[in-house]
Coordinates of C-alpha atoms in Angstrom, one line a residue:
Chain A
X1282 CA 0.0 0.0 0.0
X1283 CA 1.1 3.2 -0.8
X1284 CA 0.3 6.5 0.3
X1285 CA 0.2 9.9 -1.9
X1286 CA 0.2 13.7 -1.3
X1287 CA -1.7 16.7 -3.2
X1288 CA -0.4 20.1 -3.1
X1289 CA -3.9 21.0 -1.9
X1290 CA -3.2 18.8 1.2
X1291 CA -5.1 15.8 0.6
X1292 CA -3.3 11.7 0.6
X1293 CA -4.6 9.1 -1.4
X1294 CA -3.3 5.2 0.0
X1295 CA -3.8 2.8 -2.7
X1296 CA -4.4 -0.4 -2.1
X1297 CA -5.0 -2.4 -5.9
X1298 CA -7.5 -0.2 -7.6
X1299 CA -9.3 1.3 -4.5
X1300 CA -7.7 4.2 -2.9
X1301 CA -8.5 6.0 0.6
X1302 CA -8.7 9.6 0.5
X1303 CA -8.1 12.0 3.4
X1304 CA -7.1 15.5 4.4
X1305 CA -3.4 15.9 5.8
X1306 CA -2.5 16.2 9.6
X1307 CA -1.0 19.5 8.0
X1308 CA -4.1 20.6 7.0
X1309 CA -6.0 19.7 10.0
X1310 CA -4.3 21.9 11.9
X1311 CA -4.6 24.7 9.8
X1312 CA -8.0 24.0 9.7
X1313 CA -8.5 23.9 13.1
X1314 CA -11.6 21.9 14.6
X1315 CA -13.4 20.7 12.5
X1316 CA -17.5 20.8 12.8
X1317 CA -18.8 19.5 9.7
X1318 CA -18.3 17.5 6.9
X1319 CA -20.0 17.0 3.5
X1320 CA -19.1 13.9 1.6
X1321 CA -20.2 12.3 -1.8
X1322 CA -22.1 9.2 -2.1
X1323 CA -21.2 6.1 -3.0
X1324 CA -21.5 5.7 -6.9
X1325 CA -20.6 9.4 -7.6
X1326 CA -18.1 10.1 -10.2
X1327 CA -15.5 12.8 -9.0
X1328 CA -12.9 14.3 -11.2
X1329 CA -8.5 14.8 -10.5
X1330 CA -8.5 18.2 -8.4
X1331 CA -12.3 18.7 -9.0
X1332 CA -14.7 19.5 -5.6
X1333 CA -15.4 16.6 -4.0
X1334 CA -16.4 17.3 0.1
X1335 CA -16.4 19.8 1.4
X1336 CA -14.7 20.3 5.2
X1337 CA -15.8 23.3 7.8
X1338 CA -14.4 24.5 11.3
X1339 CA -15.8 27.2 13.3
X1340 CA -14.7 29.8 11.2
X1341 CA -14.7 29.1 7.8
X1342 CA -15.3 26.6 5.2
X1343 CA -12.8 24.7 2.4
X1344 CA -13.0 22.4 -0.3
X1345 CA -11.7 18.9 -0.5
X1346 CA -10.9 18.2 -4.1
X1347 CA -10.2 14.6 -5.4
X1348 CA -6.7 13.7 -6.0
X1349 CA -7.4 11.3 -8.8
X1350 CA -10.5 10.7 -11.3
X1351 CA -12.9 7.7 -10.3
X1352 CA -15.7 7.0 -8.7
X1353 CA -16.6 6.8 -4.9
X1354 CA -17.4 3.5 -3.7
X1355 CA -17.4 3.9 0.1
X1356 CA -17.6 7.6 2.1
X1357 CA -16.9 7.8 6.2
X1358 CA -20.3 8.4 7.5
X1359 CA -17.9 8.2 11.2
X1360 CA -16.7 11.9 10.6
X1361 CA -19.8 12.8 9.5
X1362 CA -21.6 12.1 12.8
X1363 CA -18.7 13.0 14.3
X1364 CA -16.4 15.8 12.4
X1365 CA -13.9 16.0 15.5
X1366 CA -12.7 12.7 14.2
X1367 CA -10.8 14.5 11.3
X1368 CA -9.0 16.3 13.7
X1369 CA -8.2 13.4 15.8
X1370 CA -6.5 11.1 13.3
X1371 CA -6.6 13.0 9.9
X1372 CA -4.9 10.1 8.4
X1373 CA -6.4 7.4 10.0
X1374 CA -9.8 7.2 11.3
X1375 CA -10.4 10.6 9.9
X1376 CA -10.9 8.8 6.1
X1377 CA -13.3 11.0 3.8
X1378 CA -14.0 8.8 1.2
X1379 CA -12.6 5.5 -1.0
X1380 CA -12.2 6.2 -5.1
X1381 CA -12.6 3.0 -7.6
X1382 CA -9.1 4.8 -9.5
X1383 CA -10.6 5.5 -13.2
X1384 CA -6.4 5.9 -14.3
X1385 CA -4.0 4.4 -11.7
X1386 CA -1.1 6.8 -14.4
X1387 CA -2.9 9.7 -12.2
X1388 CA -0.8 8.9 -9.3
X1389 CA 2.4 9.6 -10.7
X1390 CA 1.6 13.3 -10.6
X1391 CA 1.6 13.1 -6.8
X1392 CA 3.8 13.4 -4.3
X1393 CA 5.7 10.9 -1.8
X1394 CA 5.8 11.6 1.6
X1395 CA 9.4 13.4 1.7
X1396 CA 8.3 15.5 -1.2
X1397 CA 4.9 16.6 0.8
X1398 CA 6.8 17.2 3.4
X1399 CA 9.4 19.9 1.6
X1400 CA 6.1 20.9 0.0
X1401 CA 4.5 22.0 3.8
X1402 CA 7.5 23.4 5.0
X1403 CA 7.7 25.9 2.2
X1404 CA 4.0 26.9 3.5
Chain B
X440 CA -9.0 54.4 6.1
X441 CA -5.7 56.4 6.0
X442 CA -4.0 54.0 6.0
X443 CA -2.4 52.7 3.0
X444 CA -3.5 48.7 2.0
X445 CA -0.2 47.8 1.7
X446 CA 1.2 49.7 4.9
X447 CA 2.5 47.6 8.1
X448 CA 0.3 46.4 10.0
X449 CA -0.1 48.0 13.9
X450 CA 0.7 46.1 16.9
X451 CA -0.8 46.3 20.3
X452 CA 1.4 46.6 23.5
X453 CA 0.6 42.5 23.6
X454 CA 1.7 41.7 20.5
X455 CA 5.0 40.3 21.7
X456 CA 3.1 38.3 24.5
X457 CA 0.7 36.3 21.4
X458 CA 3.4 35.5 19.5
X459 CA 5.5 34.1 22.7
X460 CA 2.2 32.3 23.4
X461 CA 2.0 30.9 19.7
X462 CA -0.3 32.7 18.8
X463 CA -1.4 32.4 15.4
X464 CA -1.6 35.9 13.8
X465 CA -3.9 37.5 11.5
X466 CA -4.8 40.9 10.1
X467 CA -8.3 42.9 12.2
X468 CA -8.6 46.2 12.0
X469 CA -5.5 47.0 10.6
X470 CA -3.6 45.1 13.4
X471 CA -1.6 42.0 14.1
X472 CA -3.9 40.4 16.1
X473 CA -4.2 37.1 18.0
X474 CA -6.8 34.4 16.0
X475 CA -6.5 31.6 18.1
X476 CA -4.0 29.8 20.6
X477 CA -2.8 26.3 20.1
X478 CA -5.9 25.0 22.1
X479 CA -7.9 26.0 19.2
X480 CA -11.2 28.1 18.8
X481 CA -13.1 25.6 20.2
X482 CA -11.7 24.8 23.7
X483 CA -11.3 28.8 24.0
X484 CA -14.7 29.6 23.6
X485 CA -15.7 26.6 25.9
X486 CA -12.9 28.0 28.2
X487 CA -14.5 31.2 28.3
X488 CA -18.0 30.3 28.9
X489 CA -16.7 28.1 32.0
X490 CA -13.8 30.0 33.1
X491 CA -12.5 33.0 32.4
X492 CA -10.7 34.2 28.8
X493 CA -8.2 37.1 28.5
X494 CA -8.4 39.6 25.2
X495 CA -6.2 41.7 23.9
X496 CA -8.7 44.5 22.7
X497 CA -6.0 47.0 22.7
X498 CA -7.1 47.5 18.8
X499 CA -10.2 49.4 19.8
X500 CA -10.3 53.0 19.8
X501 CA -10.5 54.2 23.6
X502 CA -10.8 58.1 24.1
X503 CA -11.6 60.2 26.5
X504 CA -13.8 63.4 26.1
X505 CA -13.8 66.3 28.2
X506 CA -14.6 69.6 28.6
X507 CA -11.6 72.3 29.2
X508 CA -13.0 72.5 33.0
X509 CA -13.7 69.1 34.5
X510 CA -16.3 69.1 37.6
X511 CA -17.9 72.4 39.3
X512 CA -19.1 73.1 42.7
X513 CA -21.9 72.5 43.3
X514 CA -24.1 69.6 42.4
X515 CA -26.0 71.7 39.9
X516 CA -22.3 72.8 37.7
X517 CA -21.6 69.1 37.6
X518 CA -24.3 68.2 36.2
X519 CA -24.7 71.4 33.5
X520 CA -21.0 70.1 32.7
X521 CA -21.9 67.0 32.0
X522 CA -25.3 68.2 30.1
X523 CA -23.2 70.4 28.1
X524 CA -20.3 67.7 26.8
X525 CA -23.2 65.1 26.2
X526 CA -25.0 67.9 23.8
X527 CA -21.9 67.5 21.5
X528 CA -21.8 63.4 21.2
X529 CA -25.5 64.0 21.0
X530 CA -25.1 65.1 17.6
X531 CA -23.8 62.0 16.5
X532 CA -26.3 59.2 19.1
X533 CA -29.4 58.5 19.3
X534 CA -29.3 57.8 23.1
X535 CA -29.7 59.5 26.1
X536 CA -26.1 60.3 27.0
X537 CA -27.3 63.3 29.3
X538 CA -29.5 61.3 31.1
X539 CA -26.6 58.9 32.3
X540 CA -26.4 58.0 35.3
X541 CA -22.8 58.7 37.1
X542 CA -20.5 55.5 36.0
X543 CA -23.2 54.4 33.9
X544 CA -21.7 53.2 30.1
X545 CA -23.9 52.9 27.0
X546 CA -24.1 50.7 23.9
X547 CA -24.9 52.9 21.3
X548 CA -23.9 54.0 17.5
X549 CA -22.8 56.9 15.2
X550 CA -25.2 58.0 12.7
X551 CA -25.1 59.6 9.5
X552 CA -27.7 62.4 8.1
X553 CA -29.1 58.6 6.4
X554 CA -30.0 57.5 9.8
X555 CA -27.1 54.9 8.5
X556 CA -24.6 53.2 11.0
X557 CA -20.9 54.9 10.6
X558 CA -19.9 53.1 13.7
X559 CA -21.2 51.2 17.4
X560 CA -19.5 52.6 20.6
X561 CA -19.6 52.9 24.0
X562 CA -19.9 56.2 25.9
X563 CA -19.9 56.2 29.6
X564 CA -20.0 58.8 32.0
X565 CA -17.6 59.3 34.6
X566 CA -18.5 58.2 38.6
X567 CA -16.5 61.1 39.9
X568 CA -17.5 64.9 40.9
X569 CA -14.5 66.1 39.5
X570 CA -14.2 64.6 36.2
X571 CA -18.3 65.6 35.0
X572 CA -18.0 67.4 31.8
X573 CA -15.7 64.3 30.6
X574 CA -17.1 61.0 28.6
X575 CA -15.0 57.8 28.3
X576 CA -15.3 56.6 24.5
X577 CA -14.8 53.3 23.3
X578 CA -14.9 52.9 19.1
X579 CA -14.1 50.0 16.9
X580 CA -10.4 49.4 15.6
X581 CA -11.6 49.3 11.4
X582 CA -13.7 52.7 12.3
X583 CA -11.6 54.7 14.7
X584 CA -10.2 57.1 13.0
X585 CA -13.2 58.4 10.9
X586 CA -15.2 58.1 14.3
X587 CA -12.4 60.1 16.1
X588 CA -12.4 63.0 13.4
X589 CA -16.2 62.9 13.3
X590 CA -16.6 63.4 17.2
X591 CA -13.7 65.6 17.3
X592 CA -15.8 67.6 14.6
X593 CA -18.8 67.7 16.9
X594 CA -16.6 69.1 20.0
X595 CA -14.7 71.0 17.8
X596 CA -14.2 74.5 20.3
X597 CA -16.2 73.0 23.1
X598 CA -14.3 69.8 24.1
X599 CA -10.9 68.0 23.4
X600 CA -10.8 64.6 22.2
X601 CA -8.0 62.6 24.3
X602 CA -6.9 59.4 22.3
X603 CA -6.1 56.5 24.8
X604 CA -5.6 53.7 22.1
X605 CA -1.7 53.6 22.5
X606 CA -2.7 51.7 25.9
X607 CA -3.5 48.4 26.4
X608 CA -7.1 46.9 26.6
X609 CA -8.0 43.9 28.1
X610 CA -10.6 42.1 28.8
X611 CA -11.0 39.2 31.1
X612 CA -14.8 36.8 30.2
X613 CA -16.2 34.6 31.8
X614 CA -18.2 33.3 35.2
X615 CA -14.4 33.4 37.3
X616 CA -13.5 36.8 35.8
X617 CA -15.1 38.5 38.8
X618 CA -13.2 36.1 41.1
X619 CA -9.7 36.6 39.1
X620 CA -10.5 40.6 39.5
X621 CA -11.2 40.8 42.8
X622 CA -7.6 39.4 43.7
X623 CA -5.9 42.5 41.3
X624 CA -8.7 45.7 41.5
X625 CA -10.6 44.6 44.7
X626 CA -12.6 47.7 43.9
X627 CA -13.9 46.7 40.4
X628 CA -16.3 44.1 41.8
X629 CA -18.8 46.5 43.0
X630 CA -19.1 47.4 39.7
X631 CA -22.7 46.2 38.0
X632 CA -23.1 45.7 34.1
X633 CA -22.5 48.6 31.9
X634 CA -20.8 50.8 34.7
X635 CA -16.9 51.8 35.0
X636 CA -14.7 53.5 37.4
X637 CA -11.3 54.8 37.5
X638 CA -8.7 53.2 39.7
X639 CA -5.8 55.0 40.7
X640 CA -2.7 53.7 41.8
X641 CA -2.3 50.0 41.0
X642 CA 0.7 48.3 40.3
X643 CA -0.4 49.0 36.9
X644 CA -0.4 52.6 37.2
X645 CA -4.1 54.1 36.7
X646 CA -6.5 51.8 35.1
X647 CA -9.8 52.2 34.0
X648 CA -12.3 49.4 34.7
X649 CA -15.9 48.6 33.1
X650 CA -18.1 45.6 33.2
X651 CA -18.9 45.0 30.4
X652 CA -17.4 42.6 27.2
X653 CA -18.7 40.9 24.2
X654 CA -19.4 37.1 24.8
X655 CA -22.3 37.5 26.6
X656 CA -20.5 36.5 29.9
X657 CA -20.0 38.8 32.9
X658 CA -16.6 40.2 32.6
X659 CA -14.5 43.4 32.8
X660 CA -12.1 45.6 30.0
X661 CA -9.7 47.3 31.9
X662 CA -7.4 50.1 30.2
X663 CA -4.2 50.1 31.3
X664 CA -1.3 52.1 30.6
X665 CA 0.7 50.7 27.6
X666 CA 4.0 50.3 29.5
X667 CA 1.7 48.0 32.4
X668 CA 0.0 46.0 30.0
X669 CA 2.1 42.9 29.1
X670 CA 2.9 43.0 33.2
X671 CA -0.8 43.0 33.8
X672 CA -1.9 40.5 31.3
X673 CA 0.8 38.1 32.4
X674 CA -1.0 38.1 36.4
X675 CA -4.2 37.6 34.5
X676 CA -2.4 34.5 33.2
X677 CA -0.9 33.3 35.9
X678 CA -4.3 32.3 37.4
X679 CA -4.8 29.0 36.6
X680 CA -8.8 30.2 35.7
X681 CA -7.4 32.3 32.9
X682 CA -6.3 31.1 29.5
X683 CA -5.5 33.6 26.5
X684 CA -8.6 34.1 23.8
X685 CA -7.7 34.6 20.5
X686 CA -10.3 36.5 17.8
X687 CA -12.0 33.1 16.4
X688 CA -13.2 32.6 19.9
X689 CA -14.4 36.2 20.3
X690 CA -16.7 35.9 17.1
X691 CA -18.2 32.9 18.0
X692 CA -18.9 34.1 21.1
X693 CA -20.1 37.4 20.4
X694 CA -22.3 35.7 17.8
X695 CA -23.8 33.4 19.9
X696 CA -24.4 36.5 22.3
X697 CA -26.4 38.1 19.9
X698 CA -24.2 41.2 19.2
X699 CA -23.3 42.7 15.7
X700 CA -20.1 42.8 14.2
X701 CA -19.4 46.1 12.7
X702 CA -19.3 45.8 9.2
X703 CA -20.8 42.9 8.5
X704 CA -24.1 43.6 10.8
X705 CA -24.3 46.7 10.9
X706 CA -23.1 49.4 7.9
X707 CA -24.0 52.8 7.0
X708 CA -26.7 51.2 4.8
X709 CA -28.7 49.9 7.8
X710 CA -30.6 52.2 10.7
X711 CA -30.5 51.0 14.3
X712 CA -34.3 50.3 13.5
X713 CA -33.4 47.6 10.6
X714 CA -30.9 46.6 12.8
X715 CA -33.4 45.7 15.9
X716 CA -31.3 48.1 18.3
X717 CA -34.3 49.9 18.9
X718 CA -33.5 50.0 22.8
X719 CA -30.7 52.8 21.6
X720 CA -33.1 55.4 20.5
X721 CA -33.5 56.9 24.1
X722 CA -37.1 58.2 24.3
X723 CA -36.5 61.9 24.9
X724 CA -34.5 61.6 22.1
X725 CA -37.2 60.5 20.4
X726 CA -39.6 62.9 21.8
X727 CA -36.9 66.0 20.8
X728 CA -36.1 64.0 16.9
X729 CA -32.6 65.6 17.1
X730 CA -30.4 62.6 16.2
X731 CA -29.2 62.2 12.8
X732 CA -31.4 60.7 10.2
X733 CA -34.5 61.4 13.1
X734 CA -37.0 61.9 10.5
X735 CA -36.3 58.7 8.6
X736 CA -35.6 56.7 12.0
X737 CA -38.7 57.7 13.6
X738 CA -40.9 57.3 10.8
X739 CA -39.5 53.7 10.6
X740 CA -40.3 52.8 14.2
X741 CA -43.4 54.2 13.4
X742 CA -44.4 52.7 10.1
X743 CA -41.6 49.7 10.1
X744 CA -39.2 48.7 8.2
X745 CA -39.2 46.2 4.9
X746 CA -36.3 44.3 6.6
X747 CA -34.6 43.7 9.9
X748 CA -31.9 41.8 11.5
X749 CA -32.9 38.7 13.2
X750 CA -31.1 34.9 14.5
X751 CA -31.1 32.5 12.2
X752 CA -30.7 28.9 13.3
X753 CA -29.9 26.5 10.8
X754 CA -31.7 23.2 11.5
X755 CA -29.2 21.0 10.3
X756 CA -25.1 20.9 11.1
X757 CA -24.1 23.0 8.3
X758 CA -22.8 26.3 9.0
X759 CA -24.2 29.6 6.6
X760 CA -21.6 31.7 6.5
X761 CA -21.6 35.6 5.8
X762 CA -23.7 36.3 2.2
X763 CA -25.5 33.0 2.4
X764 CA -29.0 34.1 0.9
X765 CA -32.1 33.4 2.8
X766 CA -35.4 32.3 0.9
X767 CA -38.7 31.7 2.1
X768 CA -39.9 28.1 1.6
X769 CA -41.5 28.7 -1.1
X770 CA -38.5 30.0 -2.8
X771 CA -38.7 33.8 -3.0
X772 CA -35.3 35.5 -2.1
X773 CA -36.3 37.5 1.1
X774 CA -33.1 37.9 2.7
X775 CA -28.7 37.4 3.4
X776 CA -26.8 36.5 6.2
X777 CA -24.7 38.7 7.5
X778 CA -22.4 36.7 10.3
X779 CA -22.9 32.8 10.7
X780 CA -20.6 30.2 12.0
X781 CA -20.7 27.4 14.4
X782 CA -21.7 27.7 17.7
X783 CA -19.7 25.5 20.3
X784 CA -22.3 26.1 22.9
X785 CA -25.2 25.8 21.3
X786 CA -23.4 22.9 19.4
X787 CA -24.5 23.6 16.4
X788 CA -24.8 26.6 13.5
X789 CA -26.0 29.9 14.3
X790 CA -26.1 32.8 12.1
X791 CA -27.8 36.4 11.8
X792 CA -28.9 37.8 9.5
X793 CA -31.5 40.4 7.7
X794 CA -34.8 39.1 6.5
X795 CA -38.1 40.7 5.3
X796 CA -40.1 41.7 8.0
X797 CA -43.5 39.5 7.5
X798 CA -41.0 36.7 7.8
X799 CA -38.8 38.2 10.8
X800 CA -41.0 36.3 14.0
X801 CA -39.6 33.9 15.8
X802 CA -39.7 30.4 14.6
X803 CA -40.7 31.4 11.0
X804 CA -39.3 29.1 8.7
X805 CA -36.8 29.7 6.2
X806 CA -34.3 28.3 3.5
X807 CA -30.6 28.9 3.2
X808 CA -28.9 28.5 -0.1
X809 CA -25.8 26.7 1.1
X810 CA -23.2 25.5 -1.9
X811 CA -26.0 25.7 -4.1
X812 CA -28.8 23.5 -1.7
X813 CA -31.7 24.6 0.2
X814 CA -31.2 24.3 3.7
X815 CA -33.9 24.3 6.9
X816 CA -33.8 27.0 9.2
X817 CA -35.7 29.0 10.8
X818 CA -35.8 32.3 12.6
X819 CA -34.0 32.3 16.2
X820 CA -34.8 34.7 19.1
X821 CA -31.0 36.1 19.9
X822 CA -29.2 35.5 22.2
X823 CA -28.8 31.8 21.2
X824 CA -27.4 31.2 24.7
X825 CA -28.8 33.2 27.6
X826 CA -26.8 36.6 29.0
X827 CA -25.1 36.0 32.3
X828 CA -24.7 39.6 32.7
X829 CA -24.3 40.7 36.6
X830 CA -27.0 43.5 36.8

């Protein structure tokens, strides 16, 4: 399994064709606490760094965009109930959705983790 | 503003403190300020409503107004001196500054010949016989100095205008803040909402203490010299009841208070009648119509007005944020938010907002266009959590 970065903070871990998309512990700081959380459905199509969730804390609100083209086939309905999750364990618990890849050449685009990390500390 | 967009921003005599504190740091008001701590906007508002939170507020615009001659001899000259500086804010209020009681402070705003908002303030009278004919001024930090220019416009010949916003201004919120007081100014707790005093002397040189704040929670602002104010904010600190409140906090708090945000709530395009802050329109005032913008204000509390602020609880857990527009449910655009956010007390989204009138009651509902979705709400009787104010 292994595990990709956006430069609009988001990681994709791949596992076959199925990968699980999350928000950053980078950018759950900057967020701040998060209190709600809109995710697609299962069965929806998203499109490579089109909207996909959206993510809000108590003072503003931020996109999530999809790091690769496919098609959702499972969304965590845990930080839905409970947003504070995302906060807790970004990259863990904190899951947003898993994407069916439409184009596994997508992930090539994306950073490892040392590259991310250069990539934050420049932010 | 005078100020250039791309000039430096201004720092309060705290700013060092924030940034020690890892504070992260934003622009308000054309200052450096404080947004949060690393406990986050959350815990600091819960901190706040159970404890006490410290505020830098040193952005404001504090002032003091006064007379050349401060107090009189008799009863009777005190009381023509403070008749006589009230007269010239009078020009700008609709309240009844003259009929203030000693140490009493009032909410009220600056108006423009529109009856428009330029500004909300404070304006208290002094306690003391010897300093009638003098009116403590409190102005936002975004407004100061066009409200400073226009007030010193209004006095012009009659009354100096004293700037005090090179000192620091603090306020401590929250239910302990009158216990965490009483161990510094011992004197400040016989203060009752909305009143203020001067307290000379203190390790902190001469302060000036009000109850009063902006979370809804009882609480004090104290002005303090500028060279006292890191040395008084770090006592405050030292308390184990006080933690440091960063501006995220403050709006959520003031919002679930009920207050407006200048700006966003209130603007020279709205009258303190569209705005619900009826209460400020002091009934002599009324009676006399000599406030600016009387005819069109007093025919609106007469007549109404086609829109008017109100809460607006969202019934789901999405937030509407600041422009979100409000339909009825059958569709018809009938109004906008104006400040809306998350409420950690009420645990869940609050928002205000201005709405056509035949829909502004109290449990009317409403949509709100959210990312392109209509969402429940419906209209909120503010505050959304009950004052605590100590009367």
């Amino acid at each position: 399994m292994t595990t990709y970065y956006t430069n609009e903070h988001e990681w994709i871990s791949v596992d076959g064709d199925v990968g699980t998309v999350g928000i950053t512990k980078f950018a759950a700081e900057k967020l701040g606490d998060v209190v709600f959380v809109e995710l697609p459905d299962a069965g929806k199509q998203v499109k490579k760094e089109a909207d996909m969730a959206v993510v809000e804390s108590v003072k503003a609100a931020s996109d999530v965009y999809a790091p690769v083209t496919g098609e959702v086939v499972e969304s965590n309905s845990a930080i839905v109930d409970e947003p504070a999750k995302v906060n807790d364990d970004p990259e863990g618990a904190g899951w947003f959705v898993k994407i069916k890849l439409a184009d596994k050449g997508q992930l090539s685009g994306l950073m490892d983790k040392a590259a991310y990390d250069a990539f934050c500390a420049t932010q | 503003m005078s100020e250039a967009s791309n000039s430096p921003l201004m720092k309060t005599p705290l700013h060092a403190m924030h940034t020690r504190l890892g504070a992260r740091m934003a622009e308000f008001g054309g200052y450096d300020m404080p947004i949060q701590y690393a406990d986050g906007i959350m815990a600091e508002h819960n901190w706040t409503r159970t404890e006490a939170g410290l505020f830098d507020v040193s952005h404001m615009g504090p002032s003091f107004l006064a007379l050349p001659q401060l107090g009189g001899k008799t009863s009777e000259e005190r009381d023509e001196a403070h008749r006589k500086v009230s007269a010239l804010v009078e020009k700008l209020v609709p309240s009844d500054i003259a009929g203030l009681a000693p140490g009493k402070v009032q909410l009220t705003v600056l108006l423009n010949e529109d009856g428009g908002i330029i500004d909300d303030l404070m304006i208290g009278r002094p306690p003391r016989e010897d300093q009638q004919g003098g009116l403590y001024i409190v102005v936002n930090a975004g407004t100061k100095e066009n409200d400073f220019a226009l007030i010193a416009k209004a006095a012009a010949g009659e009354a100096e205008l004293h700037r005090a916003d090179d000192r620091a201004l603090i306020a401590i919120q929250g239910p302990k803040a009158e216990d965490v007081i009483a161990g510094i100014f011992p004197e400040a707790v016989a203060l009752t909402f909305m009143t203020f005093k001067q307290i000379k002397d203190t390790p902190y040189g001469n302060v000036v203490a009000t109850r009063c704040g902006y979370t809804g929670e009882d609480g004090f602002e104290i002005l303090v010299p500028a060279e006292h104010g890191e040395a008084f904010a770090n006592r405050l600190l030292e308390d184990h009841r006080v933690k440091p409140i960063g501006l995220g906090a403050r709006d959520s708090l003031r919002l679930e208070a009920g207050l407006c945000l200048y700006g966003h709530d209130l603007d020279t395009g709205k009258t303190p009648v569209m705005a619900s802050l009826n209460w400020m329109i002091s009934k002599p005032r009324r009676e006399r119509g000599d406030f600016p913008g009387a005819q069109k204000i007093l025919g609106q509390i007469k007549d109404g007005v086609a829109s008017k602020r109100v809460g607006i609880r969202p019934l789901g857990r999405a937030p509407a944020r600041e422009g979100t527009e409000v339909q009825s449910v059958d569709g018809q655009t009938i109004g906008v938010v104006t400040s809306g956010g998350f409420g950690p007390t009420v645990n869940g989204p609050v928002a205000q907002g201005y709405v056509q009138t035949a829909f502004a009651k109290a449990g009317t509902p409403l949509k709100l266009i959210v990312r392109g979705k209509a969402l429940d709400a419906e209209v909120a009787t503010l505050p959304f959590v009950p004052a605590r104010y100590k009367r």
